[in-house]
């Protein structure tokens, strides 16, 4: 066998890299397609089940109708008195103001409680009493205090998102490695500097897990709050769908809530990737 | 206060935890630029001893003086290489090297200069922007050693820094520490339970007893460098230290 013959069967380095990369891409593509097909199959079965009459079309709208309604609802305020964009905007405003307020108050509170023993002793009892109260149980008193407006609902959302922010920031900073703290001490750093430079970065992984939970809670509580007391918003739209016996409105509301949830989880993932980028 | 020829003076250091006597009246001195190893049986209170030196605990009795003053991490330059990984995982190699110097609030130009010096000295250029978890255990430990030497410490404490490593890496890093020690003229206190390591590295070996711990012997190692672990003189010293530890 001569040399050029042999060389023809060998992969050069570049070829090998190209091969591995193309296989990786193919794999990623296949997985994406599978997820896509999964969703599509689900919708198709649903559509068929209604079209063939296995499910009563009076109670279960076909997915195609929901999609159609989605577009109609952008311009048609019937029957619930608002176009889709208005409901979404109203819900987002409530959810995000409650959610961000919870982060800005909850995370620093959890971090300081976790680090400074005195502050922990001071805050802990109050927090432990407030913590187990289900956020929805605040609704009646909130309505008395703050009415039905943005503030009232944001307060309830805040409460549901606040607790996981505090707990995770607290637990996260408590788990700061003793060795790393000693590194700071030996360099002669003050307790506050160690808190800032070692404690807080150490706690970030747990804190972000908490923020994720908080986001889910905020969204769930929002809908509950809107179903009980509101005149706009996705939760309110769902509730009106029931009043007017319009299951398509209800399903549309649910789907939009689900999609927005996905979008926000994704956005949060991006932020997390930035802050915790060193983990990659 | 008399002008002391010693960089570090440990005077009658004693520590009790409740009724448990851990350290009993330990005294020794270290000259500037000296490399001292401490060996002792497991559980003899080595870690407690170090924590006293770094002021993480206060001693029950006795004191540690640096340049004739009570040691204070805020005033003196101490550096510590821990047994377990202690690089900050969210900082790159370069940021880790800068970290201690920034805590000391040194001027920026000074920090840049020292960090560049250490990076060059240790050949860390290619890892400059890597995060610790992307490196091998030995490289990560080298970062820590670099971080410690970058502090230009009055006293560098090393607590079994190679405890978890295989023999090849140990030899490699031992030589690296010796090289840095000579380059920087640091005063080093190195704790180990590996007798061969102690005899290989140290100018003096302090042998500790069982609890309540005290210094059993202060042994000069005057073998020429680089030391040959297979030479008869080396083996003789090693055997001697081993016998001292085995004695009980």
JSON list of C-alpha atoms in Angstrom, two decimals, chain B residues 27-179:
[
{"chain": "B", "resi": 27, "resn": "UNK", "atom": "CA", "xyz": [7.57, 28.86, 71.84]},
{"chain": "B", "resi": 28, "resn": "UNK", "atom": "CA", "xyz": [9.83, 29.28, 68.85]},
{"chain": "B", "resi": 29, "resn": "UNK", "atom": "CA", "xyz": [11.33, 31.97, 66.65]},
{"chain": "B", "resi": 30, "resn": "UNK", "atom": "CA", "xyz": [11.70, 32.32, 62.91]},
{"chain": "B", "resi": 31, "resn": "UNK", "atom": "CA", "xyz": [14.36, 34.44, 61.29]},
{"chain": "B", "resi": 32, "resn": "UNK", "atom": "CA", "xyz": [13.53, 36.62, 58.33]},
{"chain": "B", "resi": 33, "resn": "UNK", "atom": "CA", "xyz": [13.58, 34.62, 55.14]},
{"chain": "B", "resi": 34, "resn": "UNK", "atom": "CA", "xyz": [13.67, 31.28, 56.89]},
{"chain": "B", "resi": 35, "resn": "UNK", "atom": "CA", "xyz": [11.76, 28.21, 55.70]},
{"chain": "B", "resi": 36, "resn": "UNK", "atom": "CA", "xyz": [10.40, 26.27, 58.65]},
{"chain": "B", "resi": 37, "resn": "UNK", "atom": "CA", "xyz": [8.37, 23.07, 58.50]},
{"chain": "B", "resi": 38, "resn": "UNK", "atom": "CA", "xyz": [6.16, 21.78, 61.26]},
{"chain": "B", "resi": 39, "resn": "UNK", "atom": "CA", "xyz": [5.44, 18.07, 61.43]},
{"chain": "B", "resi": 40, "resn": "UNK", "atom": "CA", "xyz": [3.34, 16.20, 63.89]},
{"chain": "B", "resi": 41, "resn": "UNK", "atom": "CA", "xyz": [0.96, 13.32, 64.26]},
{"chain": "B", "resi": 42, "resn": "UNK", "atom": "CA", "xyz": [-2.59, 13.66, 62.96]},
{"chain": "B", "resi": 43, "resn": "UNK", "atom": "CA", "xyz": [-4.90, 15.39, 65.38]},
{"chain": "B", "resi": 44, "resn": "UNK", "atom": "CA", "xyz": [-2.11, 17.10, 67.31]},
{"chain": "B", "resi": 45, "resn": "UNK", "atom": "CA", "xyz": [-3.73, 20.50, 66.86]},
{"chain": "B", "resi": 46, "resn": "UNK", "atom": "CA", "xyz": [-1.90, 21.74, 63.79]},
{"chain": "B", "resi": 47, "resn": "UNK", "atom": "CA", "xyz": [-4.96, 23.50, 62.46]},
{"chain": "B", "resi": 48, "resn": "UNK", "atom": "CA", "xyz": [-5.69, 25.12, 65.80]},
{"chain": "B", "resi": 49, "resn": "UNK", "atom": "CA", "xyz": [-2.10, 26.24, 65.88]},
{"chain": "B", "resi": 50, "resn": "UNK", "atom": "CA", "xyz": [-2.41, 27.90, 62.49]},
{"chain": "B", "resi": 51, "resn": "UNK", "atom": "CA", "xyz": [-5.71, 29.50, 63.35]},
{"chain": "B", "resi": 52, "resn": "UNK", "atom": "CA", "xyz": [-3.98, 31.09, 66.32]},
{"chain": "B", "resi": 53, "resn": "UNK", "atom": "CA", "xyz": [-1.19, 32.41, 64.16]},
{"chain": "B", "resi": 54, "resn": "UNK", "atom": "CA", "xyz": [-3.65, 34.00, 61.74]},
{"chain": "B", "resi": 55, "resn": "UNK", "atom": "CA", "xyz": [-5.76, 35.39, 64.56]},
{"chain": "B", "resi": 56, "resn": "UNK", "atom": "CA", "xyz": [-8.86, 33.51, 63.54]},
{"chain": "B", "resi": 57, "resn": "UNK", "atom": "CA", "xyz": [-8.78, 32.40, 67.19]},
{"chain": "B", "resi": 58, "resn": "UNK", "atom": "CA", "xyz": [-7.23, 34.28, 70.04]},
{"chain": "B", "resi": 59, "resn": "UNK", "atom": "CA", "xyz": [-4.83, 32.28, 72.22]},
{"chain": "B", "resi": 60, "resn": "UNK", "atom": "CA", "xyz": [-5.70, 31.45, 75.83]},
{"chain": "B", "resi": 61, "resn": "UNK", "atom": "CA", "xyz": [-2.20, 32.46, 76.83]},
{"chain": "B", "resi": 62, "resn": "UNK", "atom": "CA", "xyz": [0.93, 33.62, 75.07]},
{"chain": "B", "resi": 63, "resn": "UNK", "atom": "CA", "xyz": [1.32, 35.63, 71.91]},
{"chain": "B", "resi": 64, "resn": "UNK", "atom": "CA", "xyz": [2.64, 35.77, 68.39]},
{"chain": "B", "resi": 65, "resn": "UNK", "atom": "CA", "xyz": [4.88, 38.67, 67.52]},
{"chain": "B", "resi": 66, "resn": "UNK", "atom": "CA", "xyz": [5.83, 39.86, 64.06]},
{"chain": "B", "resi": 67, "resn": "UNK", "atom": "CA", "xyz": [8.73, 42.30, 64.01]},
{"chain": "B", "resi": 68, "resn": "UNK", "atom": "CA", "xyz": [8.30, 42.59, 67.75]},
{"chain": "B", "resi": 69, "resn": "UNK", "atom": "CA", "xyz": [4.61, 43.57, 67.62]},
{"chain": "B", "resi": 70, "resn": "UNK", "atom": "CA", "xyz": [1.53, 41.47, 68.33]},
{"chain": "B", "resi": 71, "resn": "UNK", "atom": "CA", "xyz": [0.40, 39.98, 65.04]},
{"chain": "B", "resi": 72, "resn": "UNK", "atom": "CA", "xyz": [-2.63, 41.69, 63.50]},
{"chain": "B", "resi": 73, "resn": "UNK", "atom": "CA", "xyz": [-3.94, 40.77, 60.05]},
{"chain": "B", "resi": 74, "resn": "UNK", "atom": "CA", "xyz": [-4.96, 44.38, 59.55]},
{"chain": "B", "resi": 75, "resn": "UNK", "atom": "CA", "xyz": [-1.43, 45.63, 60.12]},
{"chain": "B", "resi": 76, "resn": "UNK", "atom": "CA", "xyz": [0.83, 42.78, 59.08]},
{"chain": "B", "resi": 77, "resn": "UNK", "atom": "CA", "xyz": [0.98, 41.00, 55.83]},
{"chain": "B", "resi": 78, "resn": "UNK", "atom": "CA", "xyz": [-0.02, 37.43, 56.41]},
{"chain": "B", "resi": 79, "resn": "UNK", "atom": "CA", "xyz": [-0.69, 34.96, 53.67]},
{"chain": "B", "resi": 80, "resn": "UNK", "atom": "CA", "xyz": [-2.15, 31.53, 53.93]},
{"chain": "B", "resi": 81, "resn": "UNK", "atom": "CA", "xyz": [-2.30, 28.56, 51.58]},
{"chain": "B", "resi": 82, "resn": "UNK", "atom": "CA", "xyz": [-5.07, 26.28, 52.72]},
{"chain": "B", "resi": 83, "resn": "UNK", "atom": "CA", "xyz": [-5.30, 22.56, 52.32]},
{"chain": "B", "resi": 84, "resn": "UNK", "atom": "CA", "xyz": [-8.62, 22.82, 50.53]},
{"chain": "B", "resi": 85, "resn": "UNK", "atom": "CA", "xyz": [-9.11, 24.85, 47.35]},
{"chain": "B", "resi": 86, "resn": "UNK", "atom": "CA", "xyz": [-9.49, 28.49, 48.26]},
{"chain": "B", "resi": 87, "resn": "UNK", "atom": "CA", "xyz": [-9.54, 30.26, 44.93]},
{"chain": "B", "resi": 88, "resn": "UNK", "atom": "CA", "xyz": [-12.64, 32.40, 44.53]},
{"chain": "B", "resi": 89, "resn": "UNK", "atom": "CA", "xyz": [-14.62, 30.43, 41.93]},
{"chain": "B", "resi": 90, "resn": "UNK", "atom": "CA", "xyz": [-16.27, 33.52, 40.42]},
{"chain": "B", "resi": 91, "resn": "UNK", "atom": "CA", "xyz": [-12.98, 35.24, 39.70]},
{"chain": "B", "resi": 92, "resn": "UNK", "atom": "CA", "xyz": [-10.49, 34.53, 36.95]},
{"chain": "B", "resi": 93, "resn": "UNK", "atom": "CA", "xyz": [-6.93, 33.56, 37.70]},
{"chain": "B", "resi": 94, "resn": "UNK", "atom": "CA", "xyz": [-5.76, 37.12, 37.32]},
{"chain": "B", "resi": 95, "resn": "UNK", "atom": "CA", "xyz": [-8.58, 38.50, 39.47]},
{"chain": "B", "resi": 96, "resn": "UNK", "atom": "CA", "xyz": [-7.78, 35.90, 42.10]},
{"chain": "B", "resi": 97, "resn": "UNK", "atom": "CA", "xyz": [-4.16, 36.99, 42.17]},
{"chain": "B", "resi": 98, "resn": "UNK", "atom": "CA", "xyz": [-5.27, 40.61, 42.55]},
{"chain": "B", "resi": 99, "resn": "UNK", "atom": "CA", "xyz": [-7.84, 39.86, 45.23]},
{"chain": "B", "resi": 100, "resn": "UNK", "atom": "CA", "xyz": [-5.68, 39.87, 48.35]},
{"chain": "B", "resi": 101, "resn": "UNK", "atom": "CA", "xyz": [-3.78, 42.94, 47.17]},
{"chain": "B", "resi": 102, "resn": "UNK", "atom": "CA", "xyz": [-7.03, 44.78, 46.55]},
{"chain": "B", "resi": 103, "resn": "UNK", "atom": "CA", "xyz": [-8.23, 43.91, 50.04]},
{"chain": "B", "resi": 104, "resn": "UNK", "atom": "CA", "xyz": [-4.99, 45.41, 51.31]},
{"chain": "B", "resi": 105, "resn": "UNK", "atom": "CA", "xyz": [-5.89, 48.54, 49.29]},
{"chain": "B", "resi": 106, "resn": "UNK", "atom": "CA", "xyz": [-2.54, 48.77, 47.57]},
{"chain": "B", "resi": 107, "resn": "UNK", "atom": "CA", "xyz": [-2.19, 51.34, 44.77]},
{"chain": "B", "resi": 108, "resn": "UNK", "atom": "CA", "xyz": [-3.30, 50.04, 41.42]},
{"chain": "B", "resi": 109, "resn": "UNK", "atom": "CA", "xyz": [0.09, 50.39, 39.75]},
{"chain": "B", "resi": 110, "resn": "UNK", "atom": "CA", "xyz": [1.68, 48.34, 42.50]},
{"chain": "B", "resi": 111, "resn": "UNK", "atom": "CA", "xyz": [-0.97, 45.63, 42.15]},
{"chain": "B", "resi": 112, "resn": "UNK", "atom": "CA", "xyz": [-0.49, 45.45, 38.38]},
{"chain": "B", "resi": 113, "resn": "UNK", "atom": "CA", "xyz": [3.23, 45.16, 38.76]},
{"chain": "B", "resi": 114, "resn": "UNK", "atom": "CA", "xyz": [3.14, 42.42, 41.38]},
{"chain": "B", "resi": 115, "resn": "UNK", "atom": "CA", "xyz": [0.50, 40.40, 39.60]},
{"chain": "B", "resi": 116, "resn": "UNK", "atom": "CA", "xyz": [2.38, 40.55, 36.31]},
{"chain": "B", "resi": 117, "resn": "UNK", "atom": "CA", "xyz": [5.53, 39.52, 38.13]},
{"chain": "B", "resi": 118, "resn": "UNK", "atom": "CA", "xyz": [3.88, 36.47, 39.67]},
{"chain": "B", "resi": 119, "resn": "UNK", "atom": "CA", "xyz": [2.15, 35.50, 36.44]},
{"chain": "B", "resi": 120, "resn": "UNK", "atom": "CA", "xyz": [5.48, 35.58, 34.66]},
{"chain": "B", "resi": 121, "resn": "UNK", "atom": "CA", "xyz": [7.33, 33.85, 37.47]},
{"chain": "B", "resi": 122, "resn": "UNK", "atom": "CA", "xyz": [4.85, 30.98, 37.59]},
{"chain": "B", "resi": 123, "resn": "UNK", "atom": "CA", "xyz": [4.17, 30.75, 33.88]},
{"chain": "B", "resi": 124, "resn": "UNK", "atom": "CA", "xyz": [0.44, 31.34, 34.31]},
{"chain": "B", "resi": 125, "resn": "UNK", "atom": "CA", "xyz": [0.06, 33.50, 31.21]},
{"chain": "B", "resi": 126, "resn": "UNK", "atom": "CA", "xyz": [-2.13, 31.00, 29.37]},
{"chain": "B", "resi": 127, "resn": "UNK", "atom": "CA", "xyz": [-4.51, 30.64, 32.33]},
{"chain": "B", "resi": 128, "resn": "UNK", "atom": "CA", "xyz": [-4.83, 34.35, 33.05]},
{"chain": "B", "resi": 129, "resn": "UNK", "atom": "CA", "xyz": [-8.49, 34.55, 32.04]},
{"chain": "B", "resi": 130, "resn": "UNK", "atom": "CA", "xyz": [-9.57, 31.07, 33.06]},
{"chain": "B", "resi": 131, "resn": "UNK", "atom": "CA", "xyz": [-11.82, 30.35, 36.00]},
{"chain": "B", "resi": 132, "resn": "UNK", "atom": "CA", "xyz": [-10.52, 28.02, 38.73]},
{"chain": "B", "resi": 133, "resn": "UNK", "atom": "CA", "xyz": [-12.93, 25.19, 37.94]},
{"chain": "B", "resi": 134, "resn": "UNK", "atom": "CA", "xyz": [-11.59, 25.08, 34.40]},
{"chain": "B", "resi": 135, "resn": "UNK", "atom": "CA", "xyz": [-8.13, 24.23, 35.73]},
{"chain": "B", "resi": 136, "resn": "UNK", "atom": "CA", "xyz": [-6.63, 21.09, 37.16]},
{"chain": "B", "resi": 137, "resn": "UNK", "atom": "CA", "xyz": [-6.39, 20.78, 40.92]},
{"chain": "B", "resi": 138, "resn": "UNK", "atom": "CA", "xyz": [-2.65, 21.36, 40.85]},
{"chain": "B", "resi": 139, "resn": "UNK", "atom": "CA", "xyz": [-2.93, 24.49, 38.72]},
{"chain": "B", "resi": 140, "resn": "UNK", "atom": "CA", "xyz": [-5.62, 25.81, 41.03]},
{"chain": "B", "resi": 141, "resn": "UNK", "atom": "CA", "xyz": [-3.33, 25.26, 43.99]},
{"chain": "B", "resi": 142, "resn": "UNK", "atom": "CA", "xyz": [-0.54, 27.03, 42.13]},
{"chain": "B", "resi": 143, "resn": "UNK", "atom": "CA", "xyz": [-2.84, 30.03, 41.79]},
{"chain": "B", "resi": 144, "resn": "UNK", "atom": "CA", "xyz": [-3.28, 30.05, 45.54]},
{"chain": "B", "resi": 145, "resn": "UNK", "atom": "CA", "xyz": [0.45, 29.77, 46.09]},
{"chain": "B", "resi": 146, "resn": "UNK", "atom": "CA", "xyz": [0.94, 32.61, 43.63]},
{"chain": "B", "resi": 147, "resn": "UNK", "atom": "CA", "xyz": [-1.71, 34.68, 45.39]},
{"chain": "B", "resi": 148, "resn": "UNK", "atom": "CA", "xyz": [0.08, 34.10, 48.69]},
{"chain": "B", "resi": 149, "resn": "UNK", "atom": "CA", "xyz": [3.51, 35.09, 47.37]},
{"chain": "B", "resi": 150, "resn": "UNK", "atom": "CA", "xyz": [2.09, 38.13, 45.58]},
{"chain": "B", "resi": 151, "resn": "UNK", "atom": "CA", "xyz": [1.18, 39.54, 49.00]},
{"chain": "B", "resi": 152, "resn": "UNK", "atom": "CA", "xyz": [4.91, 39.85, 49.82]},
{"chain": "B", "resi": 153, "resn": "UNK", "atom": "CA", "xyz": [3.92, 38.41, 53.17]},
{"chain": "B", "resi": 154, "resn": "UNK", "atom": "CA", "xyz": [5.73, 38.99, 56.44]},
{"chain": "B", "resi": 155, "resn": "UNK", "atom": "CA", "xyz": [4.79, 35.43, 57.16]},
{"chain": "B", "resi": 156, "resn": "UNK", "atom": "CA", "xyz": [3.52, 32.84, 54.72]},
{"chain": "B", "resi": 157, "resn": "UNK", "atom": "CA", "xyz": [1.64, 29.97, 56.29]},
{"chain": "B", "resi": 158, "resn": "UNK", "atom": "CA", "xyz": [1.00, 26.79, 54.34]},
{"chain": "B", "resi": 159, "resn": "UNK", "atom": "CA", "xyz": [-1.27, 24.12, 55.75]},
{"chain": "B", "resi": 160, "resn": "UNK", "atom": "CA", "xyz": [-0.62, 20.78, 54.06]},
{"chain": "B", "resi": 161, "resn": "UNK", "atom": "CA", "xyz": [-1.06, 22.42, 50.67]},
{"chain": "B", "resi": 162, "resn": "UNK", "atom": "CA", "xyz": [-0.18, 19.24, 48.80]},
{"chain": "B", "resi": 163, "resn": "UNK", "atom": "CA", "xyz": [-2.13, 16.85, 50.98]},
{"chain": "B", "resi": 164, "resn": "UNK", "atom": "CA", "xyz": [-4.41, 15.70, 48.19]},
{"chain": "B", "resi": 165, "resn": "UNK", "atom": "CA", "xyz": [-1.87, 15.44, 45.41]},
{"chain": "B", "resi": 166, "resn": "UNK", "atom": "CA", "xyz": [-0.02, 12.58, 43.86]},
{"chain": "B", "resi": 167, "resn": "UNK", "atom": "CA", "xyz": [3.70, 12.25, 44.25]},
{"chain": "B", "resi": 168, "resn": "UNK", "atom": "CA", "xyz": [4.66, 13.72, 40.90]},
{"chain": "B", "resi": 169, "resn": "UNK", "atom": "CA", "xyz": [2.67, 16.89, 41.41]},
{"chain": "B", "resi": 170, "resn": "UNK", "atom": "CA", "xyz": [3.99, 17.17, 44.93]},
{"chain": "B", "resi": 171, "resn": "UNK", "atom": "CA", "xyz": [7.59, 17.12, 43.80]},
{"chain": "B", "resi": 172, "resn": "UNK", "atom": "CA", "xyz": [6.80, 19.62, 41.11]},
{"chain": "B", "resi": 173, "resn": "UNK", "atom": "CA", "xyz": [5.01, 22.04, 43.44]},
{"chain": "B", "resi": 174, "resn": "UNK", "atom": "CA", "xyz": [7.57, 21.61, 46.20]},
{"chain": "B", "resi": 175, "resn": "UNK", "atom": "CA", "xyz": [10.24, 22.79, 43.81]},
{"chain": "B", "resi": 176, "resn": "UNK", "atom": "CA", "xyz": [8.02, 25.63, 42.72]},
{"chain": "B", "resi": 177, "resn": "UNK", "atom": "CA", "xyz": [7.56, 26.80, 46.30]},
{"chain": "B", "resi": 178, "resn": "UNK", "atom": "CA", "xyz": [11.30, 26.65, 46.91]},
{"chain": "B", "resi": 179, "resn": "UNK", "atom": "CA", "xyz": [11.88, 28.68, 43.79]}
]
